[in-house]
């Protein structure tokens, strides 16, 4: 079974530029998550999709961050314009639940540096 | 106060030592996850617990629901165990849609 794919793995941009990250979840996983992980902290949920609908985007800074999952499969996360404090690892994850069994799988992450 | 607290933040051990990482949480949960994150790598799930104890190789995870506390133990530690260990609690499904809330992680370094 292929894992969660993310690209790019690394990105360096200047502040006020824009950037986009891509995620391809595990086939058949209806739920997709984007997390932001700042160095020394645990991941923080930015947005959760169930198929192509948003379940939770309460911690997404909507003035500069946007995300979409148009066909309920791939997803993109965009930052425009970027700030220095956006430097972090952006993790995508997907999950399935079958009865009492729940598994969430994480992608390798995209390390963003804003200079 | 964070909903999920881990201790210690940093841990250095000698190869072969028994290691314990603790996690306390303050919210109602449906399950607790222990995750491992290697430098530059993604996150791997080690355990999912809703009660009792689980063992996988040299790793043991326990949870006390009443005390809202979980521990991750590593027996006979090895340098390849060096990683960040993250505790995450899964909020009740009906209200929160399986949302995970993460601790800050414990950075473990095992020296040979």
Short mmCIF file of C-alpha atoms in Angstrom, two decimals:
data_model
loop_
_atom_site.label_atom_id
_atom_site.label_comp_id
_atom_site.label_asym_id
_atom_site.label_seq_id
_atom_site.Cartn_x
_atom_site.Cartn_y
_atom_site.Cartn_z
CA UNK A 1 0.00 0.00 0.00
CA UNK A 2 1.48 3.35 -1.04
CA UNK A 3 1.77 5.93 1.72
CA UNK A 4 0.73 9.55 1.86
CA UNK A 5 2.68 11.51 -0.75
CA UNK A 6 3.66 15.14 -0.38
CA UNK A 7 5.58 17.57 -2.54
CA UNK A 8 7.78 19.44 -2.49
CA UNK A 9 9.85 18.10 0.42
CA UNK A 10 11.62 21.41 0.96
CA UNK A 11 10.84 24.98 -0.01
CA UNK A 12 12.61 28.24 0.68
CA UNK A 13 10.82 31.49 -0.13
CA UNK A 14 11.05 35.13 0.83
CA UNK A 15 8.40 36.75 2.98
CA UNK A 16 5.40 38.06 1.07
CA UNK A 17 5.85 35.41 -1.63
CA UNK A 18 3.28 32.68 -2.15
CA UNK A 19 3.76 28.92 -1.93
CA UNK A 20 1.67 25.82 -2.53
CA UNK A 21 1.97 22.31 -1.16
CA UNK A 22 0.44 19.17 -2.61
CA UNK A 23 -0.77 16.02 -0.92
CA UNK A 24 -1.99 12.71 -2.28
CA UNK A 25 -3.56 10.61 0.49
CA UNK A 26 -3.74 6.85 0.71
CA UNK A 27 -6.27 5.49 -1.75
CA UNK A 28 -9.70 5.13 -0.22
CA UNK A 29 -9.03 7.35 2.81
CA UNK A 30 -11.92 9.75 3.08
CA UNK A 31 -10.38 12.03 5.70
CA UNK A 32 -7.42 14.27 4.95
CA UNK A 33 -5.61 16.56 7.37
CA UNK A 34 -3.11 19.38 7.02
CA UNK A 35 -0.95 20.09 10.06
CA UNK A 36 1.62 22.76 10.81
CA UNK A 37 4.54 21.70 12.98
CA UNK A 38 6.77 24.47 14.26
CA UNK A 39 10.20 23.40 15.46
CA UNK A 40 10.03 22.05 19.01
CA UNK A 41 6.26 21.73 19.03
CA UNK A 42 3.75 19.05 18.21
CA UNK A 43 1.69 19.24 15.02
CA UNK A 44 -1.22 21.67 15.00
CA UNK A 45 -4.27 20.93 12.88
CA UNK A 46 -4.86 23.53 10.17
CA UNK A 47 -7.72 21.92 8.28
CA UNK A 48 -9.54 18.60 8.11
CA UNK A 49 -11.45 17.39 5.05
CA UNK A 50 -14.00 14.61 4.87
CA UNK A 51 -14.08 13.73 1.17
CA UNK A 52 -14.20 17.20 -0.43
CA UNK A 53 -15.96 18.93 2.46
CA UNK A 54 -14.29 20.85 5.28
CA UNK A 55 -14.86 19.37 8.74
CA UNK A 56 -12.66 21.72 10.78
CA UNK A 57 -10.71 24.78 9.70
CA UNK A 58 -10.94 26.68 12.97
CA UNK A 59 -7.16 27.08 13.27
CA UNK A 60 -6.48 27.96 9.65
CA UNK A 61 -5.33 31.60 9.28
CA UNK A 62 -7.81 32.29 6.53
CA UNK A 63 -6.41 35.70 5.65
CA UNK A 64 -3.33 34.02 4.15
CA UNK A 65 -3.89 30.26 4.11
CA UNK A 66 -6.25 28.36 1.85
CA UNK A 67 -6.76 24.70 1.12
CA UNK A 68 -8.87 22.69 -1.24
CA UNK A 69 -9.65 19.08 -2.00
CA UNK A 70 -11.73 19.46 -5.11
CA UNK A 71 -12.39 15.85 -6.10
CA UNK A 72 -12.11 14.37 -2.64
CA UNK A 73 -8.68 12.91 -3.35
CA UNK A 74 -5.62 15.19 -3.76
CA UNK A 75 -5.33 18.36 -1.76
CA UNK A 76 -3.36 21.59 -2.00
CA UNK A 77 -2.48 24.02 0.77
CA UNK A 78 -1.53 27.57 -0.21
CA UNK A 79 0.04 30.41 1.72
CA UNK A 80 -0.21 33.89 0.25
CA UNK A 81 1.55 36.04 1.32
CA UNK A 82 4.01 34.14 3.51
CA UNK A 83 5.32 35.52 6.81
CA UNK A 84 8.48 34.62 8.69
CA UNK A 85 6.42 32.83 11.34
CA UNK A 86 5.08 30.41 8.70
CA UNK A 87 8.45 28.63 8.71
CA UNK A 88 7.52 25.10 9.76
CA UNK A 89 6.99 21.58 8.53
CA UNK A 90 3.62 21.09 6.86
CA UNK A 91 2.34 17.58 7.32
CA UNK A 92 -0.45 15.95 5.41
CA UNK A 93 -2.20 12.90 6.82
CA UNK A 94 -5.10 10.69 5.86
CA UNK A 95 -7.16 8.32 7.91
CA UNK A 96 -9.72 5.59 7.78
CA UNK A 97 -12.10 4.23 10.37
CA UNK A 98 -13.67 0.80 10.14
CA UNK A 99 -15.74 -0.21 13.16
CA UNK A 100 -13.46 0.35 16.15
CA UNK A 101 -10.30 0.38 14.07
CA UNK A 102 -8.85 3.80 13.35
CA UNK A 103 -5.53 4.59 11.66
CA UNK A 104 -4.02 7.90 10.65
CA UNK A 105 -1.05 7.90 8.30
CA UNK A 106 1.30 10.82 7.87
CA UNK A 107 3.20 11.98 4.83
CA UNK A 108 6.91 12.91 4.99
CA UNK A 109 6.11 16.61 5.30
CA UNK A 110 7.20 19.75 3.49
CA UNK A 111 9.79 21.85 5.31
CA UNK A 112 9.11 25.52 4.56
CA UNK A 113 11.65 28.22 5.31
CA UNK A 114 10.55 31.82 4.93
CA UNK A 115 13.42 34.34 4.82
CA UNK B 1 -2.29 25.06 29.78
CA UNK B 2 -1.95 22.61 26.90
CA UNK B 3 -4.50 19.84 26.68
CA UNK B 4 -1.69 17.29 26.27
CA UNK B 5 1.47 17.51 28.34
CA UNK B 6 4.51 15.32 27.87
CA UNK B 7 7.52 14.79 30.07
CA UNK B 8 10.39 14.94 29.87
CA UNK B 9 10.94 17.33 26.96
CA UNK B 10 14.43 15.97 26.37
CA UNK B 11 15.91 12.66 27.40
CA UNK B 12 19.40 11.28 26.93
CA UNK B 13 20.02 7.64 27.78
CA UNK B 14 22.82 5.12 27.52
CA UNK B 15 22.30 2.13 25.28
CA UNK B 16 20.54 -0.64 27.17
CA UNK B 17 18.71 1.61 29.62
CA UNK B 18 15.00 1.37 30.35
CA UNK B 19 13.22 4.53 29.20
CA UNK B 20 9.88 5.99 30.23
CA UNK B 21 8.08 8.89 28.58
CA UNK B 22 4.94 10.25 30.21
CA UNK B 23 1.82 11.86 28.80
CA UNK B 24 -0.99 13.55 30.71
CA UNK B 25 -4.13 14.98 29.18
CA UNK B 26 -7.02 17.06 30.43
CA UNK B 27 -9.84 16.30 27.99
CA UNK B 28 -12.20 13.43 27.32
CA UNK B 29 -10.79 11.15 24.66
CA UNK B 30 -11.77 8.18 22.54
CA UNK B 31 -8.17 6.94 22.23
CA UNK B 32 -4.54 7.90 22.75
CA UNK B 33 -1.79 7.50 20.16
CA UNK B 34 1.96 7.25 20.55
CA UNK B 35 3.86 8.40 17.47
CA UNK B 36 7.51 8.39 16.47
CA UNK B 37 9.16 11.08 14.35
CA UNK B 38 12.71 10.72 13.04
CA UNK B 39 14.69 13.81 11.99
CA UNK B 40 13.66 14.85 8.50
CA UNK B 41 11.11 12.07 8.38
CA UNK B 42 7.40 11.75 8.66
CA UNK B 43 5.48 10.46 11.62
CA UNK B 44 4.90 6.76 12.27
CA UNK B 45 2.18 5.43 14.52
CA UNK B 46 3.49 3.17 17.29
CA UNK B 47 0.39 2.47 19.36
CA UNK B 48 -3.26 3.32 19.68
CA UNK B 49 -4.70 2.74 23.15
CA UNK B 50 -8.13 3.11 24.64
CA UNK B 51 -7.43 1.04 27.76
CA UNK B 52 -4.83 -1.15 29.43
CA UNK B 53 -1.51 -1.98 27.90
CA UNK B 54 0.01 -2.86 24.54
CA UNK B 55 3.41 -4.31 23.69
CA UNK B 56 5.30 -4.39 20.41
CA UNK B 57 8.84 -5.67 20.51
CA UNK B 58 10.78 -3.56 23.01
CA UNK B 59 8.04 -0.94 23.23
CA UNK B 60 5.28 -0.99 25.83
CA UNK B 61 2.47 1.54 26.14
CA UNK B 62 0.07 1.84 29.03
CA UNK B 63 -2.91 4.06 29.71
CA UNK B 64 -4.89 4.88 32.86
CA UNK B 65 -8.16 6.42 31.73
CA UNK B 66 -9.23 7.45 35.24
CA UNK B 67 -5.99 9.32 35.87
CA UNK B 68 -5.78 10.61 32.26
CA UNK B 69 -2.22 9.42 31.98
CA UNK B 70 -0.22 7.26 29.60
CA UNK B 71 3.36 6.04 29.54
CA UNK B 72 5.58 4.78 26.76
CA UNK B 73 8.39 2.46 27.84
CA UNK B 74 11.37 1.34 25.81
CA UNK B 75 13.27 -1.64 27.16
CA UNK B 76 16.93 -2.27 26.28
CA UNK B 77 17.18 1.04 24.44
CA UNK B 78 19.31 1.30 21.30
CA UNK B 79 20.73 4.27 19.39
CA UNK B 80 18.25 3.61 16.58
CA UNK B 81 15.47 4.46 19.06
CA UNK B 82 16.68 8.08 18.95
CA UNK B 83 13.72 10.10 17.70
CA UNK B 84 10.96 12.42 18.83
CA UNK B 85 8.12 10.57 20.56
CA UNK B 86 4.77 12.32 20.40
CA UNK B 87 1.65 11.62 22.41
CA UNK B 88 -1.64 12.51 20.74
CA UNK B 89 -5.17 12.16 22.04
CA UNK B 90 -8.12 11.53 19.78
CA UNK B 91 -11.17 13.55 20.73
CA UNK B 92 -14.58 11.88 20.82
CA UNK B 93 -15.74 11.00 17.34
CA UNK B 94 -19.29 12.33 17.32
CA UNK B 95 -18.39 15.79 18.59
CA UNK B 96 -14.96 16.30 17.09
CA UNK B 97 -14.66 13.98 14.10
CA UNK B 98 -11.59 12.07 15.30
CA UNK B 99 -9.51 15.22 15.74
CA UNK B 100 -6.05 14.58 17.18
CA UNK B 101 -4.51 16.92 19.73
CA UNK B 102 -0.75 16.54 20.03
CA UNK B 103 1.76 16.94 22.81
CA UNK B 104 4.96 18.84 22.12
CA UNK B 105 7.00 15.66 21.88
CA UNK B 106 9.91 14.17 23.79
CA UNK B 107 13.30 14.27 22.12
CA UNK B 108 15.08 11.01 22.91
CA UNK B 109 18.76 10.45 22.27
CA UNK B 110 20.28 7.07 23.02
CA UNK B 111 24.07 7.03 23.17
CA UNK B 112 26.12 3.94 22.41
#
